[in-house]
Short mmCIF file of C-alpha atoms in Angstrom, two decimals:
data_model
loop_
_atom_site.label_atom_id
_atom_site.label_comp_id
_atom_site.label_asym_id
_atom_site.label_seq_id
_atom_site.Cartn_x
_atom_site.Cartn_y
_atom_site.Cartn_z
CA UNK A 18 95.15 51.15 106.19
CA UNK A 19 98.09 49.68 104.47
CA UNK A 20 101.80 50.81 105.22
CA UNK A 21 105.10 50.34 103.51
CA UNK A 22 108.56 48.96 105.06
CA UNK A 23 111.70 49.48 103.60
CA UNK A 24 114.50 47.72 104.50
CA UNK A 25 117.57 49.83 103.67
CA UNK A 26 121.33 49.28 104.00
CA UNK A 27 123.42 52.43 104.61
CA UNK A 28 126.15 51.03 103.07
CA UNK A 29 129.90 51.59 104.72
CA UNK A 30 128.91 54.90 106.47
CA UNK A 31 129.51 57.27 104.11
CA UNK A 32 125.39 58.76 103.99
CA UNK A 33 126.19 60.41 99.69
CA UNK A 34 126.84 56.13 99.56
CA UNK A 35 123.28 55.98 99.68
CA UNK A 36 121.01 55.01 96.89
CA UNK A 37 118.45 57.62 95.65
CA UNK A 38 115.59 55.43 96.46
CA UNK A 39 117.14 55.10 100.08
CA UNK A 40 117.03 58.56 100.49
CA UNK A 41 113.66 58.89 99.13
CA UNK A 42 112.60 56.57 101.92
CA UNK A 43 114.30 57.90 104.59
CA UNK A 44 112.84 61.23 103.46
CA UNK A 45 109.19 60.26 103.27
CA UNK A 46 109.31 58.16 106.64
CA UNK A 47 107.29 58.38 109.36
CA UNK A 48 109.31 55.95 111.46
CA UNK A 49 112.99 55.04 111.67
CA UNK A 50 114.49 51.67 112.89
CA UNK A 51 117.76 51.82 113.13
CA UNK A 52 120.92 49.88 114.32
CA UNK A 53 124.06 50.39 115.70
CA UNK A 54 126.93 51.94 113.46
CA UNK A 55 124.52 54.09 111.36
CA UNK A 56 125.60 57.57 111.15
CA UNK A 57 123.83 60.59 112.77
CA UNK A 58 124.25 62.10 109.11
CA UNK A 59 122.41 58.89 107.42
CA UNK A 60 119.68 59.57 109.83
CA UNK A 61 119.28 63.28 108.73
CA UNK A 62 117.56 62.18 105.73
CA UNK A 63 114.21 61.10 107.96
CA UNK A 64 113.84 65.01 108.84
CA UNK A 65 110.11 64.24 109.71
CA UNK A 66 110.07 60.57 110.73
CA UNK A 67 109.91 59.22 114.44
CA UNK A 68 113.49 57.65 114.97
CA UNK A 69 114.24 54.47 117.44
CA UNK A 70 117.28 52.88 118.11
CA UNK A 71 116.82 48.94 117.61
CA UNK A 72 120.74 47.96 117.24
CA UNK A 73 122.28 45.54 119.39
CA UNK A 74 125.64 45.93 120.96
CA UNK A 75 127.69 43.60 122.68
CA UNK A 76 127.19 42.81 125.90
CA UNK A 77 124.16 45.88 126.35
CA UNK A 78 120.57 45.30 126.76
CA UNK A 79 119.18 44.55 123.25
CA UNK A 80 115.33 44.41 122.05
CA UNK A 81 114.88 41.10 121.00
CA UNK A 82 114.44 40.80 116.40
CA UNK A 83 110.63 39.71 117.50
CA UNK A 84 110.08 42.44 118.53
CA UNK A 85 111.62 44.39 115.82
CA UNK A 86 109.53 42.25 113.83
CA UNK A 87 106.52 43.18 115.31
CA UNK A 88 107.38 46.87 115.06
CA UNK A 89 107.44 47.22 111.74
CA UNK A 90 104.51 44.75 110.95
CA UNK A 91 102.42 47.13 113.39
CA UNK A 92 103.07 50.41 112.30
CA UNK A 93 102.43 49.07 108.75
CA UNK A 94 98.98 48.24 109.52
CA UNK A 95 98.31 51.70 110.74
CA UNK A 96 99.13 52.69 107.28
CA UNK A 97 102.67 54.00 108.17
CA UNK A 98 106.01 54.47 106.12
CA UNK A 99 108.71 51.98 107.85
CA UNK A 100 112.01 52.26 106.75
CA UNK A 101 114.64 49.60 108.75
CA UNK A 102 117.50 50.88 108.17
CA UNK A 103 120.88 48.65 109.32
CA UNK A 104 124.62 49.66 108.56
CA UNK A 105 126.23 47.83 105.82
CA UNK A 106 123.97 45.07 103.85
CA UNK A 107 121.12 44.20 105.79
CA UNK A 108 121.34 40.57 103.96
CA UNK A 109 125.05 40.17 104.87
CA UNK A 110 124.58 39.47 108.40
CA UNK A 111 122.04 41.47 109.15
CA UNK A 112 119.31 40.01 109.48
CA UNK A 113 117.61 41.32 106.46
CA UNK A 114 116.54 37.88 105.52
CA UNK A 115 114.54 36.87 109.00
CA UNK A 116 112.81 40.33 108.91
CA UNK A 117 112.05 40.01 105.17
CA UNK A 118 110.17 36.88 105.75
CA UNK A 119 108.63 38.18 108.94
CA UNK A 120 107.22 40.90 106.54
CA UNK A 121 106.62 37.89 103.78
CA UNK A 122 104.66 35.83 106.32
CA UNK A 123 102.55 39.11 107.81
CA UNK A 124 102.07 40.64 104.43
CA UNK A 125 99.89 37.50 102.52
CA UNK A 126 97.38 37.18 105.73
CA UNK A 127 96.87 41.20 105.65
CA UNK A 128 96.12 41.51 102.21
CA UNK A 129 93.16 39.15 102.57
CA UNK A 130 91.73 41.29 105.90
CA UNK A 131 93.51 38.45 107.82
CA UNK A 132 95.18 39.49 111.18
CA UNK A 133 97.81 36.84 112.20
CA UNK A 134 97.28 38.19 115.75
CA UNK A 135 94.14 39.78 117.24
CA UNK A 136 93.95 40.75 121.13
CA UNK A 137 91.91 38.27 122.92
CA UNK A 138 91.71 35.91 119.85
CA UNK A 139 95.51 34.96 119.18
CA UNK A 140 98.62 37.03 120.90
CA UNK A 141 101.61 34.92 119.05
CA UNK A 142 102.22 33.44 115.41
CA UNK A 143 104.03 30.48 114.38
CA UNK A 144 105.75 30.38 110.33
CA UNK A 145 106.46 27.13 109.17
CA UNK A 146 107.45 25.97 105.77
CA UNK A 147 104.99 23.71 104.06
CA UNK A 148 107.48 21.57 101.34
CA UNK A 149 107.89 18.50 103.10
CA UNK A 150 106.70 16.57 106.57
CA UNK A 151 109.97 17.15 107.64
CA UNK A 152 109.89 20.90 107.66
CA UNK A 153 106.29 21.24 109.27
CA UNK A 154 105.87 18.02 111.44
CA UNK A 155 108.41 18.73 114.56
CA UNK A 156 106.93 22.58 114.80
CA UNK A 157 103.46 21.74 114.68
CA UNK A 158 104.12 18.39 116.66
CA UNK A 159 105.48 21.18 119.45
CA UNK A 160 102.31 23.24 119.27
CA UNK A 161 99.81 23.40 121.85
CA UNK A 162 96.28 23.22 120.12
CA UNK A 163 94.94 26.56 119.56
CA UNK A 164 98.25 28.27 121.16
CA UNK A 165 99.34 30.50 118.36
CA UNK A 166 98.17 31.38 114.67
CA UNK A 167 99.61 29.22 111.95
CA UNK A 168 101.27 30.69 108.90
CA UNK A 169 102.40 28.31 106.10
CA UNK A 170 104.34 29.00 103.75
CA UNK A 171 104.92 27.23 100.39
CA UNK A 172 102.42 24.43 101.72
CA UNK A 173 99.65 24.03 99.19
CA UNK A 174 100.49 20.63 97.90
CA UNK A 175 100.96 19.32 101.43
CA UNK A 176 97.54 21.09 102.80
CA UNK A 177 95.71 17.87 103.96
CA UNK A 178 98.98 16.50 104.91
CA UNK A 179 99.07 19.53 107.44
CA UNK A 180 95.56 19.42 108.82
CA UNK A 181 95.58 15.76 109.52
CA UNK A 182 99.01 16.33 111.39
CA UNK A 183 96.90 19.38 113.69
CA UNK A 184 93.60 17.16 114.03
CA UNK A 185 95.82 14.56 115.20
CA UNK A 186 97.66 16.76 117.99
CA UNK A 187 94.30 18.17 119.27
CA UNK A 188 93.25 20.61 117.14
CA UNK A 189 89.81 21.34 116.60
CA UNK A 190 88.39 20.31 112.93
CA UNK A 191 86.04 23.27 113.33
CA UNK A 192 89.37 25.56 113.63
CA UNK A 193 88.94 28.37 110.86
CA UNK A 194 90.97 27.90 107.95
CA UNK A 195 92.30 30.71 105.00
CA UNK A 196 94.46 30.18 101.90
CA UNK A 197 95.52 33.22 100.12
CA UNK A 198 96.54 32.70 96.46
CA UNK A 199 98.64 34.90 94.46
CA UNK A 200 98.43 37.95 97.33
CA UNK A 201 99.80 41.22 95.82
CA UNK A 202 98.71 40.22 92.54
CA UNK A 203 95.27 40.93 90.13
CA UNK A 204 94.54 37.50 89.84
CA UNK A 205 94.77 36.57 94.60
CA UNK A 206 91.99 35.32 95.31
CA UNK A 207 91.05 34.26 98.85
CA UNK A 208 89.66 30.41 100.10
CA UNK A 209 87.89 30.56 103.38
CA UNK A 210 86.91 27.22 105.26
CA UNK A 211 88.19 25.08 108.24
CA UNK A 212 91.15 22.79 109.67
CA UNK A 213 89.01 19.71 108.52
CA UNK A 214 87.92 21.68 104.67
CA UNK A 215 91.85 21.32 104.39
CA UNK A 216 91.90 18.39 105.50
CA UNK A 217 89.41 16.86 102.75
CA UNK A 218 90.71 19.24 100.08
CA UNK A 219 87.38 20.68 99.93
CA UNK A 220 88.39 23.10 97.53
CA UNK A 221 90.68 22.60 94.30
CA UNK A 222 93.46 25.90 94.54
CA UNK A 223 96.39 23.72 93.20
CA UNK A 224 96.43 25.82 89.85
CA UNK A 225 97.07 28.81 92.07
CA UNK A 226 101.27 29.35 91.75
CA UNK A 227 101.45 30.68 94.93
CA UNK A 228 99.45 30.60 98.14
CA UNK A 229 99.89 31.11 101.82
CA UNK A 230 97.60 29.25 104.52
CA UNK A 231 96.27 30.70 107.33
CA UNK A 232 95.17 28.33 110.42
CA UNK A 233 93.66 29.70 113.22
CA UNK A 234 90.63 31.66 114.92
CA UNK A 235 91.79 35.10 113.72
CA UNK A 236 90.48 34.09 110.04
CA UNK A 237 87.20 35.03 111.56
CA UNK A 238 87.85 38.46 113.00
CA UNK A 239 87.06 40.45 109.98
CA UNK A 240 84.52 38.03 107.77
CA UNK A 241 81.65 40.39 109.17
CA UNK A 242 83.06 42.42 105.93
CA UNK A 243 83.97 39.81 103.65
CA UNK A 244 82.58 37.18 101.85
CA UNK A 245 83.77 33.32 102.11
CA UNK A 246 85.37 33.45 99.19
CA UNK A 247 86.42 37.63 98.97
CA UNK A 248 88.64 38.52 96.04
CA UNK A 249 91.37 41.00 96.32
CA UNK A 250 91.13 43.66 93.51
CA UNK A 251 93.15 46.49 94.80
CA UNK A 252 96.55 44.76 96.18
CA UNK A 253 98.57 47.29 97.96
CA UNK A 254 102.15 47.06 98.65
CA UNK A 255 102.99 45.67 101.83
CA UNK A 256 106.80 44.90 101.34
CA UNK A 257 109.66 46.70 99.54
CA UNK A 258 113.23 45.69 99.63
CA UNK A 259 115.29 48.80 98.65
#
């Protein structure tokens, strides 16, 4: 089961500000994150949804954006209608942009069966960008081996790059190993190996345009349903900015 988040700006205050689709979201919600500043009137839109306040105010006791994060990633797995809804522009210091990417980084991995954490298998994920040895190095480089999933991001031409640096700290070659190509679209396809597969480039994907790597032991939890190689052919949303 398959969710939907909706990150939605209520604009200056003013709730007939609001963009139809906003509304639309608020209205079919099942749960409500909201901030600080958002009027009691905005919020009368989610009639049926489960509302929590998330805001932070200064100098009172705050829940910390990971956990936000993790919020919304987990009540879209249990196929429920998010809507994160901030005052203002939730990209104009808001925010919207860390959460985004938390969805970004959670959304690839799910729509392969992959989840990046799993209890007794992996309790905490790490995102790193993949571009260049000096984006990845110093966060992997401050990994303990087998401490956390690995999610990276825009990484395929630097894939054996990667592995080596992991091997090399103490990581297992055996360590599972997932690249998801083109998730969300017809075409995604799913490679399913190990740390030292990526480290050999056992498997050709650079054609793919886009593709997000998976390292670490949850890759396993759900391949008792899906083959090596499983190919997505019924993409669901995972992510909607609004």
């Amino acid at each position: 089961m398959t969710g939907l988040v909706s990150l939605v700006g209520a604009g200056p205050g003013d709730p007939e500000l609001l963009t139809l689709k906003a509304v639309r979201r608020l209205a079919d919600a099942d749960l409500v994150l909201y901030d600080a500043l958002v009027s009691t009137e905005t919020l009368a839109f989610a009639a049926r949804a489960r509302r929590c306040f998330v805001g932070k105010r200064a100098g009172q006791p705050a829940i910390a954006q990971e956990e936000i994060n993790e919020r919304m990633i987990c009540a879209a797995r249990a196929g429920r209608r998010v809507v994160r809804l901030k005052c203002g522009d939730p990209f104009v210091f808001g925010r919207g942009g860390e959460e985004a990417l938390a969805l970004a980084s959670a959304a690839a991995p799910l729509l392969a069966g992959i989840p990046v954490t799993h209890r007794g298998v992996a309790s905490a994920f790490v995102v790193v960008s993949g571009h260049a040895p000096s984006a990845f190095e110093p966060v992997l480089a401050s990994l303990e081996p087998h401490s956390a999933t690995i999610v990276v991001m825009m990484g395929l031409g630097h894939r054996a790059e990667i592995a080596r640096a992991l091997v090399a700290a103490g990581w297992r070659r055996s360590t599972p190993a997932a690249i998801v190509c083109d998730a969300s679209h017809p075409e995604a396809h799913v490679w399913r190996g190990t740390l030292d597969g990526l480290r050999r480039g056992e498997r050709d994907i650079t054609r793919h345009a886009a593709g997000t790597i998976v390292i670490g032991e949850v890759v396993d939890v759900l391949t008792v349903t899906r083959s090596p190689n499983h190919q997505i052919h019924d993409p669901v949303e995972a992510l909607c900015l609004s």
